CSV table of C-alpha atoms in Angstrom, one decimal:
chain,number,residue,atom,x,y,z
A,1,MET,CA,0.0,0.0,-0.1
A,2,PRO,CA,1.3,3.4,-0.9
A,3,PRO,CA,2.6,5.4,2.4
A,4,LYS,CA,0.3,8.4,1.3
A,5,ILE,CA,-2.9,6.3,2.0
A,6,GLU,CA,-1.7,4.2,4.6
A,7,ARG,CA,-1.2,7.8,6.4
A,8,ARG,CA,-4.7,8.5,5.3
A,9,ASN,CA,-6.2,5.0,6.6
A,10,ALA,CA,-4.3,5.7,10.2
A,11,ILE,CA,-6.0,9.3,10.4
A,12,LYS,CA,-9.3,7.6,9.3
A,13,ARG,CA,-9.0,5.0,12.2
A,14,ILE,CA,-7.9,8.2,14.9
A,15,VAL,CA,-10.2,11.0,13.4
A,16,GLN,CA,-13.6,9.3,13.4
A,17,ILE,CA,-16.5,11.5,12.2
A,18,PRO,CA,-19.4,11.5,14.8
A,19,LEU,CA,-23.1,13.3,13.9
A,20,LEU,CA,-24.0,15.9,16.6
A,21,MET,CA,-26.9,18.1,16.7
A,22,ALA,CA,-25.6,21.9,18.0
A,23,SER,CA,-27.9,24.3,19.9
A,24,ALA,CA,-26.3,26.7,22.2
A,25,PRO,CA,-24.3,29.4,20.6
A,26,LEU,CA,-20.4,29.1,20.7
A,27,ILE,CA,-19.9,33.1,19.9
A,28,SER,CA,-21.8,36.3,19.5
A,29,THR,CA,-21.7,37.1,15.9
A,30,CYS,CA,-24.0,39.1,13.3
A,31,GLY,CA,-24.2,39.7,9.6
A,32,GLY,CA,-25.3,42.3,7.0
A,33,GLY,CA,-25.0,43.9,3.6
A,34,THR,CA,-25.6,43.5,0.5
A,35,PRO,CA,-25.3,41.5,-2.6
A,36,PRO,CA,-22.2,42.4,-4.5
A,37,SER,CA,-21.7,44.4,-7.7
A,38,VAL,CA,-17.9,44.4,-7.7
A,39,SER,CA,-16.8,41.1,-9.3
A,40,VAL,CA,-18.7,38.5,-8.3
A,41,SER,CA,-21.9,37.5,-6.5
A,42,VAL,CA,-22.9,35.2,-4.0
A,43,ASP,CA,-26.3,33.6,-3.2
A,44,SER,CA,-27.3,35.7,0.1
A,45,PRO,CA,-30.1,36.7,1.9
A,46,PRO,CA,-30.5,39.7,4.1
A,47,ILE,CA,-29.5,38.7,7.8
A,48,MET,CA,-31.7,39.3,10.4
A,49,PRO,CA,-29.8,40.7,14.0
A,50,LEU,CA,-29.3,37.8,16.3
A,51,LEU,CA,-29.7,37.9,20.2
A,52,LYS,CA,-27.0,35.8,22.1
A,53,VAL,CA,-24.9,35.6,24.8
A,54,ASP,CA,-21.4,34.9,24.8
A,55,GLU,CA,-20.6,31.8,25.4
A,56,PHE,CA,-16.6,32.5,25.7
A,57,ALA,CA,-17.2,34.0,29.4
A,58,VAL,CA,-17.9,30.6,31.0
A,59,LEU,CA,-15.1,28.5,29.3
A,60,GLN,CA,-13.7,26.3,31.7
A,61,PRO,CA,-10.4,24.0,31.7
A,62,LEU,CA,-10.0,21.3,28.7
A,63,ASN,CA,-10.9,18.0,28.9
A,64,VAL,CA,-8.6,15.4,27.6
A,65,PRO,CA,-8.6,14.7,23.9
A,66,ASP,CA,-12.0,13.3,22.3
A,67,VAL,CA,-12.3,10.9,19.7
A,68,ASN,CA,-10.9,13.4,17.3
A,69,GLY,CA,-7.8,14.7,19.2
A,70,VAL,CA,-9.8,17.5,20.6
A,71,MET,CA,-9.3,19.1,23.7
A,72,LEU,CA,-12.4,20.9,24.7
A,73,PRO,CA,-14.1,22.8,27.7
A,74,PRO,CA,-17.0,20.9,29.1
A,75,GLY,CA,-20.2,20.9,27.2
A,76,TYR,CA,-18.6,21.4,23.7
A,77,THR,CA,-18.0,18.3,21.1
A,78,SER,CA,-16.2,18.1,17.9
A,79,ARG,CA,-16.2,16.4,14.7
A,80,VAL,CA,-13.9,16.7,11.2
A,81,VAL,CA,-15.6,17.6,8.0
A,82,ALA,CA,-12.7,16.8,5.5
A,83,ILE,CA,-9.3,15.5,5.3
A,84,SER,CA,-6.8,16.0,2.6
A,85,GLY,CA,-7.4,14.4,-0.7
A,86,GLU,CA,-10.3,12.6,0.2
A,87,PRO,CA,-13.7,13.2,-1.1
A,88,VAL,CA,-15.8,15.5,1.3
A,89,LEU,CA,-18.7,14.2,0.0
A,90,ASP,CA,-19.1,11.4,-2.3
A,91,SER,CA,-21.3,12.7,-4.7
A,92,SER,CA,-19.7,15.9,-5.5
A,93,GLY,CA,-16.3,14.2,-6.8
A,94,TYR,CA,-14.4,16.8,-5.0
A,95,LEU,CA,-11.3,15.9,-3.1
A,96,TRP,CA,-10.2,18.5,-0.2
A,97,HIS,CA,-7.6,20.2,-0.7
A,98,ASP,CA,-4.1,19.9,0.8
A,99,ALA,CA,-2.7,22.5,3.4
A,100,PRO,CA,-5.7,23.9,4.3
A,101,ASP,CA,-5.1,27.7,5.8
A,102,GLY,CA,-7.6,30.3,5.9
A,103,GLY,CA,-10.9,30.4,5.6
A,104,ALA,CA,-14.1,31.9,6.2
A,105,VAL,CA,-18.2,31.2,6.4
A,106,PHE,CA,-20.7,32.7,4.2
A,107,GLU,CA,-24.7,32.4,4.7
A,108,THR,CA,-26.7,30.9,2.1
A,109,SER,CA,-30.5,31.8,1.0
A,110,ASP,CA,-31.9,28.2,2.4
A,111,GLY,CA,-30.4,29.0,6.2
A,112,GLY,CA,-27.4,27.4,5.1
A,113,TRP,CA,-23.8,28.0,4.8
A,114,ILE,CA,-20.6,27.7,3.3
A,115,TYR,CA,-17.1,27.2,4.8
A,116,VAL,CA,-14.3,28.5,2.0
A,117,SER,CA,-10.4,27.3,2.9
A,118,ASN,CA,-7.4,28.2,1.1
A,119,SER,CA,-4.8,25.8,0.2
A,120,GLU,CA,-1.3,27.2,0.9
A,121,LEU,CA,0.8,24.9,-1.9
A,122,PRO,CA,3.2,26.5,-4.2
A,123,ASN,CA,3.9,26.3,-7.7
A,124,GLY,CA,0.3,26.9,-9.2
A,125,ASN,CA,-1.2,24.1,-7.0
A,126,GLY,CA,-2.7,26.3,-4.6
A,127,GLY,CA,-6.5,27.5,-4.8
A,128,VAL,CA,-9.6,27.6,-2.6
A,129,GLY,CA,-12.1,24.7,-1.8
A,130,ALA,CA,-15.5,25.1,-0.4
A,131,ILE,CA,-17.9,23.2,1.9
A,132,ARG,CA,-21.8,23.8,1.4
A,133,PHE,CA,-23.9,22.9,4.3
A,134,ASP,CA,-27.6,22.6,4.9
A,135,SER,CA,-29.9,24.3,7.9
A,136,ALA,CA,-29.3,21.5,9.9
A,137,GLY,CA,-25.5,21.8,9.5
A,138,GLN,CA,-25.3,18.7,7.4
A,139,ILE,CA,-23.1,18.4,4.3
A,140,VAL,CA,-24.5,18.9,1.1
A,141,ASP,CA,-21.8,19.8,-1.5
A,142,SER,CA,-18.0,20.5,-2.0
A,143,TYR,CA,-16.3,22.2,-5.0
A,144,SER,CA,-12.8,24.6,-6.0
A,145,ILE,CA,-13.8,28.3,-6.0
A,146,LEU,CA,-10.1,29.3,-7.2
A,147,THR,CA,-7.2,27.2,-8.8
A,148,GLY,CA,-4.0,27.7,-10.7
A,149,THR,CA,-2.6,29.7,-7.7
A,150,SER,CA,0.1,29.7,-5.3
A,151,ARG,CA,0.6,29.6,-1.8
A,152,ASN,CA,-2.9,30.8,-1.0
A,153,CYS,CA,-2.2,31.5,2.7
A,154,ALA,CA,-4.7,33.5,4.3
A,155,GLY,CA,-7.3,36.3,2.9
A,156,GLY,CA,-10.5,38.1,4.1
A,157,ALA,CA,-14.6,38.2,3.8
A,158,THR,CA,-15.8,41.3,2.5
A,159,PRO,CA,-19.5,42.6,3.5
A,160,TRP,CA,-20.6,42.0,0.0
A,161,ARG,CA,-20.2,38.2,0.6
A,162,THR,CA,-17.0,37.7,-1.3
A,163,TRP,CA,-14.0,35.7,-0.2
A,164,LEU,CA,-10.4,37.6,-0.7
A,165,SER,CA,-7.7,34.8,-1.2
A,166,CYS,CA,-4.0,36.0,-0.6
A,167,GLU,CA,-1.1,34.7,-2.3
A,168,GLU,CA,1.8,34.8,0.3
A,169,ASN,CA,4.3,34.3,-2.8
A,170,GLN,CA,7.3,36.2,-2.0
A,171,GLU,CA,7.2,40.0,-3.3
A,172,LEU,CA,4.7,39.1,-5.9
A,173,GLY,CA,1.8,37.6,-4.1
A,174,ARG,CA,-1.6,38.8,-5.4
A,175,VAL,CA,-5.5,38.7,-4.4
A,176,PHE,CA,-8.0,37.1,-5.9
A,177,GLU,CA,-11.9,37.6,-5.4
A,178,CYS,CA,-13.8,34.8,-5.3
A,179,ASP,CA,-17.3,33.8,-5.4
A,180,PRO,CA,-18.1,31.3,-2.7
A,181,THR,CA,-21.2,29.6,-4.0
A,182,GLY,CA,-18.6,28.9,-7.2
A,183,THR,CA,-21.2,30.1,-10.1
A,184,LEU,CA,-18.8,33.0,-11.0
A,185,PRO,CA,-15.4,32.6,-11.8
A,186,ALA,CA,-12.7,33.9,-9.3
A,187,VAL,CA,-10.9,37.2,-10.6
A,188,GLU,CA,-7.6,38.5,-10.0
A,189,VAL,CA,-7.5,42.3,-7.8
A,190,PRO,CA,-4.4,43.8,-9.2
A,191,ALA,CA,-5.2,47.6,-7.5
A,192,LEU,CA,-4.7,45.5,-4.2
A,193,GLY,CA,-0.5,45.4,-4.9
A,194,ARG,CA,1.8,42.3,-5.6
A,195,PHE,CA,3.3,41.2,-2.3
A,196,ASN,CA,4.0,38.7,0.2
A,197,HIS,CA,-0.2,39.1,1.0
A,198,GLU,CA,-1.2,37.3,4.2
A,199,ALA,CA,-4.7,38.7,4.9
A,200,VAL,CA,-7.2,41.4,4.5
A,201,ALA,CA,-9.9,42.8,6.4
A,202,VAL,CA,-12.5,45.2,5.5
A,203,ASP,CA,-13.8,48.3,7.1
A,204,PRO,CA,-17.4,48.7,6.1
A,205,ASP,CA,-18.0,52.0,7.6
A,206,ASN,CA,-15.4,53.6,6.1
A,207,ALA,CA,-15.2,51.5,2.8
A,208,VAL,CA,-11.4,50.7,3.4
A,209,LEU,CA,-9.5,47.5,3.3
A,210,TYR,CA,-6.3,46.7,5.4
A,211,LEU,CA,-3.5,44.2,4.6
A,212,THR,CA,-0.6,42.2,6.3
A,213,GLU,CA,2.5,41.0,4.6
A,214,ASP,CA,4.3,37.8,6.0
A,215,GLN,CA,7.8,39.1,6.3
A,216,ASN,CA,9.9,39.5,8.8
A,217,ASP,CA,10.2,43.5,7.9
A,218,GLY,CA,6.6,43.6,6.1
A,219,LEU,CA,4.4,46.2,6.4
A,220,PHE,CA,0.5,47.1,7.9
A,221,TYR,CA,-1.4,48.1,4.6
A,222,ARG,CA,-4.3,50.1,3.8
A,223,PHE,CA,-6.4,50.3,0.4
A,224,VAL,CA,-8.4,53.6,-0.3
A,225,PRO,CA,-10.4,53.1,-3.1
A,226,ASP,CA,-11.4,56.0,-5.7
A,227,THR,CA,-15.0,55.2,-5.7
A,228,LEU,CA,-17.6,53.6,-4.2
A,229,THR,CA,-20.1,50.8,-5.7
A,230,SER,CA,-24.0,51.7,-5.8
A,231,GLU,CA,-24.5,49.8,-2.6
A,232,GLY,CA,-21.2,52.1,-0.6
A,233,HIS,CA,-18.9,49.2,-0.9
A,234,PRO,CA,-15.1,49.9,-1.9
A,235,ASN,CA,-14.8,49.4,-5.7
A,236,LEU,CA,-11.6,47.3,-6.1
A,237,ALA,CA,-11.0,48.4,-9.6
A,238,SER,CA,-9.0,51.3,-8.5
A,239,GLY,CA,-7.7,53.0,-5.5
A,240,THR,CA,-4.3,53.7,-3.5
A,241,LEU,CA,-2.6,51.6,-1.9
A,242,GLN,CA,-0.5,52.8,1.1
A,243,ALA,CA,1.8,51.5,4.3
A,244,ALA,CA,1.8,52.6,7.6
A,245,LEU,CA,4.5,54.8,9.4
A,246,ILE,CA,4.4,55.2,13.1
A,247,VAL,CA,5.3,59.1,13.5
A,248,ASP,CA,4.8,59.3,17.4
A,249,GLU,CA,6.2,56.3,19.5
A,250,SER,CA,4.2,57.9,22.7
A,251,ASN,CA,0.8,57.5,21.2
A,252,GLY,CA,1.2,55.2,18.3
A,253,GLN,CA,0.2,57.8,15.6
A,254,ILE,CA,0.3,56.5,12.5
A,255,GLU,CA,0.4,58.9,8.8
A,256,TRP,CA,-0.1,56.8,5.9
A,257,GLN,CA,2.4,57.0,3.0
A,258,ASN,CA,1.5,56.0,-1.1
A,259,ILE,CA,3.0,53.3,-2.5
A,260,PRO,CA,4.6,54.5,-5.6
A,261,ASP,CA,4.3,51.4,-7.2
A,262,PRO,CA,1.9,48.9,-5.7
A,263,GLN,CA,2.5,46.3,-8.8
A,264,ALA,CA,6.2,46.0,-7.7
A,265,VAL,CA,7.4,46.2,-11.4
A,266,SER,CA,11.1,47.0,-10.2
A,267,THR,CA,11.1,47.4,-6.5
A,268,PRO,CA,9.1,45.0,-3.9
A,269,THR,CA,6.6,47.2,-2.4
A,270,ARG,CA,8.1,47.2,1.3
A,271,LYS,CA,11.3,48.5,-0.1
A,272,GLN,CA,10.0,51.5,-2.1
A,273,LEU,CA,9.7,54.2,0.9
A,274,ASP,CA,12.6,56.2,2.5
A,275,GLN,CA,10.6,55.7,6.0
A,276,VAL,CA,8.5,53.0,7.1
A,277,SER,CA,7.3,50.8,10.0
A,278,GLU,CA,8.1,47.5,9.8
A,279,PHE,CA,5.7,44.8,11.3
A,280,ARG,CA,7.5,41.5,12.1
A,281,GLY,CA,5.5,38.7,9.8
A,282,GLY,CA,2.2,39.8,9.7
A,283,GLU,CA,-0.5,37.1,10.0
A,284,GLY,CA,-4.5,37.3,10.8
A,285,ILE,CA,-6.5,40.4,10.7
A,286,ASP,CA,-9.9,41.2,11.4
A,287,TYR,CA,-12.6,44.3,11.6
A,288,SER,CA,-14.6,45.0,14.8
A,289,ASN,CA,-16.3,48.1,16.1
A,290,GLY,CA,-13.8,50.6,14.6
A,291,HIS,CA,-11.0,48.7,15.3
A,292,ILE,CA,-8.5,46.9,13.0
A,293,TYR,CA,-6.7,43.7,15.0
A,294,PHE,CA,-4.0,41.7,13.2
A,295,THR,CA,-0.8,39.6,14.4
A,296,THR,CA,2.7,39.7,13.7
A,297,LYS,CA,4.3,36.2,14.4
A,298,PHE,CA,8.1,37.0,14.8
A,299,ASP,CA,6.8,38.8,18.0
A,300,ASN,CA,4.2,37.1,19.3
A,301,ARG,CA,1.6,40.1,19.3
A,302,VAL,CA,-1.8,41.2,18.6
A,303,TRP,CA,-1.9,44.8,17.3
A,304,ASP,CA,-4.7,46.9,17.7
A,305,TYR,CA,-5.2,50.1,15.3
A,306,ALA,CA,-8.0,52.5,16.1
A,307,VAL,CA,-9.7,53.7,12.8
A,308,GLN,CA,-10.9,57.1,13.9
A,309,SER,CA,-7.7,58.3,15.8
A,310,GLN,CA,-5.0,56.5,13.5
A,311,GLN,CA,-3.3,55.2,16.6
A,312,ILE,CA,-1.9,51.6,17.0
A,313,SER,CA,-0.8,50.0,20.3
A,314,VAL,CA,0.0,46.3,21.3
A,315,TYR,CA,-3.2,44.6,22.3
A,316,TYR,CA,-1.4,41.5,23.7
A,317,GLY,CA,2.5,40.5,23.8
A,318,ALA,CA,4.0,37.3,24.6
A,319,THR,CA,7.1,38.6,26.0
A,320,SER,CA,5.2,41.4,28.3
A,321,ALA,CA,1.7,39.3,29.0
A,322,LEU,CA,1.4,38.5,32.6
A,323,ASN,CA,0.0,35.0,31.6
A,324,PRO,CA,1.8,34.3,28.1
A,325,ILE,CA,-0.1,31.1,27.0
A,326,LEU,CA,-0.4,32.3,23.8
A,327,THR,CA,2.6,31.8,21.3
A,328,GLY,CA,3.2,31.2,17.7
A,329,VAL,CA,0.1,33.8,16.9
A,330,ASP,CA,-1.5,33.2,13.5
A,331,ASN,CA,-5.0,33.6,12.1
A,332,LEU,CA,-7.5,35.4,14.2
A,333,LYS,CA,-11.3,36.2,14.0
A,334,VAL,CA,-13.3,38.8,16.2
A,335,SER,CA,-16.5,38.4,17.8
A,336,THR,CA,-19.2,41.0,17.9
A,337,LEU,CA,-18.6,41.4,21.5
A,338,GLY,CA,-15.1,41.8,21.1
A,339,ASN,CA,-13.2,38.5,22.0
A,340,ILE,CA,-10.5,37.4,19.7
A,341,LEU,CA,-10.1,34.1,18.8
A,342,VAL,CA,-6.5,33.5,17.6
A,343,ALA,CA,-4.7,30.6,16.2
A,344,GLU,CA,-1.4,29.1,17.2
A,345,ASP,CA,1.0,28.4,14.5
A,346,GLY,CA,3.4,26.1,16.9
A,347,GLY,CA,3.3,27.0,20.6
A,348,ASP,CA,0.3,24.7,22.6
A,349,MET,CA,-1.8,24.1,19.4
A,350,GLN,CA,-4.7,26.1,20.8
A,351,ILE,CA,-7.0,28.4,19.6
A,352,VAL,CA,-7.2,30.7,22.5
A,353,VAL,CA,-9.6,33.5,23.3
A,354,LEU,CA,-8.8,37.0,24.2
A,355,ASN,CA,-11.2,38.9,25.8
A,356,PRO,CA,-11.6,42.5,26.2
A,357,SER,CA,-10.4,42.5,30.2
A,358,GLY,CA,-7.2,41.1,28.6
A,359,ASP,CA,-8.0,37.6,30.0
A,360,LEU,CA,-6.8,34.5,27.8
A,361,LEU,CA,-8.7,31.5,27.6
A,362,PRO,CA,-7.7,28.4,25.8
A,363,LEU,CA,-10.9,27.2,23.5
A,364,LEU,CA,-9.2,24.4,22.1
A,365,GLN,CA,-6.1,22.3,21.9
A,366,LEU,CA,-5.0,19.5,19.3
A,367,ASP,CA,-3.4,16.7,20.4
A,368,GLY,CA,-0.7,14.9,18.7
A,369,HIS,CA,-0.1,18.0,15.9
A,370,ALA,CA,3.0,19.1,16.9
A,371,SER,CA,4.2,19.5,13.3
A,372,SER,CA,1.4,21.4,12.0
A,373,GLU,CA,-0.5,24.7,12.5
A,374,ILE,CA,-4.0,25.9,13.1
A,375,ALA,CA,-5.5,27.9,10.3
A,376,GLY,CA,-8.9,29.5,9.3
A,377,PRO,CA,-11.1,29.9,12.3
A,378,ALA,CA,-14.4,31.1,11.3
A,379,LEU,CA,-17.9,30.8,12.7
A,380,SER,CA,-21.4,29.6,11.4
A,381,PRO,CA,-24.0,32.5,11.0
A,382,ASP,CA,-25.5,31.9,14.2
A,383,GLY,CA,-22.4,31.3,16.1
A,384,THR,CA,-23.2,27.8,16.9
A,385,ARG,CA,-20.3,26.0,15.2
A,386,LEU,CA,-16.6,26.8,14.9
A,387,TYR,CA,-14.6,25.7,11.7
A,388,PHE,CA,-10.7,25.3,11.5
A,389,SER,CA,-7.8,22.8,10.0
A,390,SER,CA,-5.1,21.4,11.3
A,391,GLN,CA,-2.9,22.3,8.2
A,392,ARG,CA,-0.3,19.6,8.4
A,393,GLY,CA,-2.7,17.3,10.4
A,394,LEU,CA,-1.1,14.7,12.7
A,395,GLU,CA,2.1,13.6,11.1
A,396,GLY,CA,3.4,17.2,9.7
A,397,PRO,CA,2.8,16.7,5.7
A,398,SER,CA,0.9,19.1,3.9
A,399,ASP,CA,-0.9,16.3,2.2
A,400,ILE,CA,-3.0,15.1,5.5
A,401,GLY,CA,-4.5,18.2,6.6
A,402,ILE,CA,-7.6,18.4,8.5
A,403,THR,CA,-10.6,20.3,8.8
A,404,PHE,CA,-12.7,20.2,11.9
A,405,GLU,CA,-15.9,21.8,13.5
A,406,ILE,CA,-16.8,22.3,17.2
A,407,SER,CA,-19.9,23.2,18.6
A,408,ARG,CA,-21.2,23.7,22.0
A,409,THR,CA,-23.8,21.4,22.6
A,410,ALA,CA,-24.6,21.5,26.7
A,411,ASN,CA,-24.1,23.9,29.7
A,412,PRO,CA,-21.0,22.9,31.1
């Protein structure tokens, strides 16, 4: 038997897929916006506000690993929804991609949702895959929404219900806008520049995009569009790409400087400015209530950029924290109540909740995944389910990634 098949069979024996029904919300979330008119469209209904409590306030110490090797607080359960190289659903014919990375969830008109996930394979073998769930959380379809790209690491969901997939591909990485339903083809977004893209977040109140760069001397970028769409969203066809410069270290005041050549025809974007502030290995990024939060992996920091005052500060730093259990910071997701879910690349292989009071609470931990990283945390529209991946699974190779779902099913 070929070694790859042996490894996958071992994973199947270790990682069973129990059926479960989710009831209580995992986290407080909400959605909004209108169908897009930029490049691609998505089957999306208007979303009503959801009244929920924040379940992370009651997290308790983690239990021993469950049947899927996931350590969870009491009252939570897990299942595996996809394994690299295996069919997600026999009827779809789509094999889940290798090296699953950044991801997001999009609501559908039938009350279900779609989880999209990047593939961080190089040499044109990357892209984006999708899993569609019905309103009961059962998998009903799986398919590809982007192919032929390289090292699709993270990205970001837009308020107009598309997925911006970012290439972490040296100085010439691109961004592609994808339709989560797979109805329309993905399109490149040249205006967002060429660099070692990691992730992107949209500020819907000001119609501005913010981007991170995964380099030790990377920059913190923003994109200001020239025009807005008829729905008031940023038109990604043209605009100005800028980089942050901290002009006052005492209060973190930022000035934004225009990048002369976003396409990096002769000089990498991060080398085009005489004065610029470096951010050491930009990773996940998200917007919440007037703030942009993002991580930098080489100094284990979570940053907080206040949009209105244009000031930046360190929200969490492993070297200065009283309880530095969070290391290997990577992808992140912010709840509507301000809790930040940070996935670890290394560290203890946890997703850690960083709450507004500064407390750190492990939400989950993967057992036996020391050679992997956690990626792509995203919540179902009603907040009852959290999706994420172990990019390299139990043994480390990128062709045995595992994508999980966790739910809170009972009070602890």
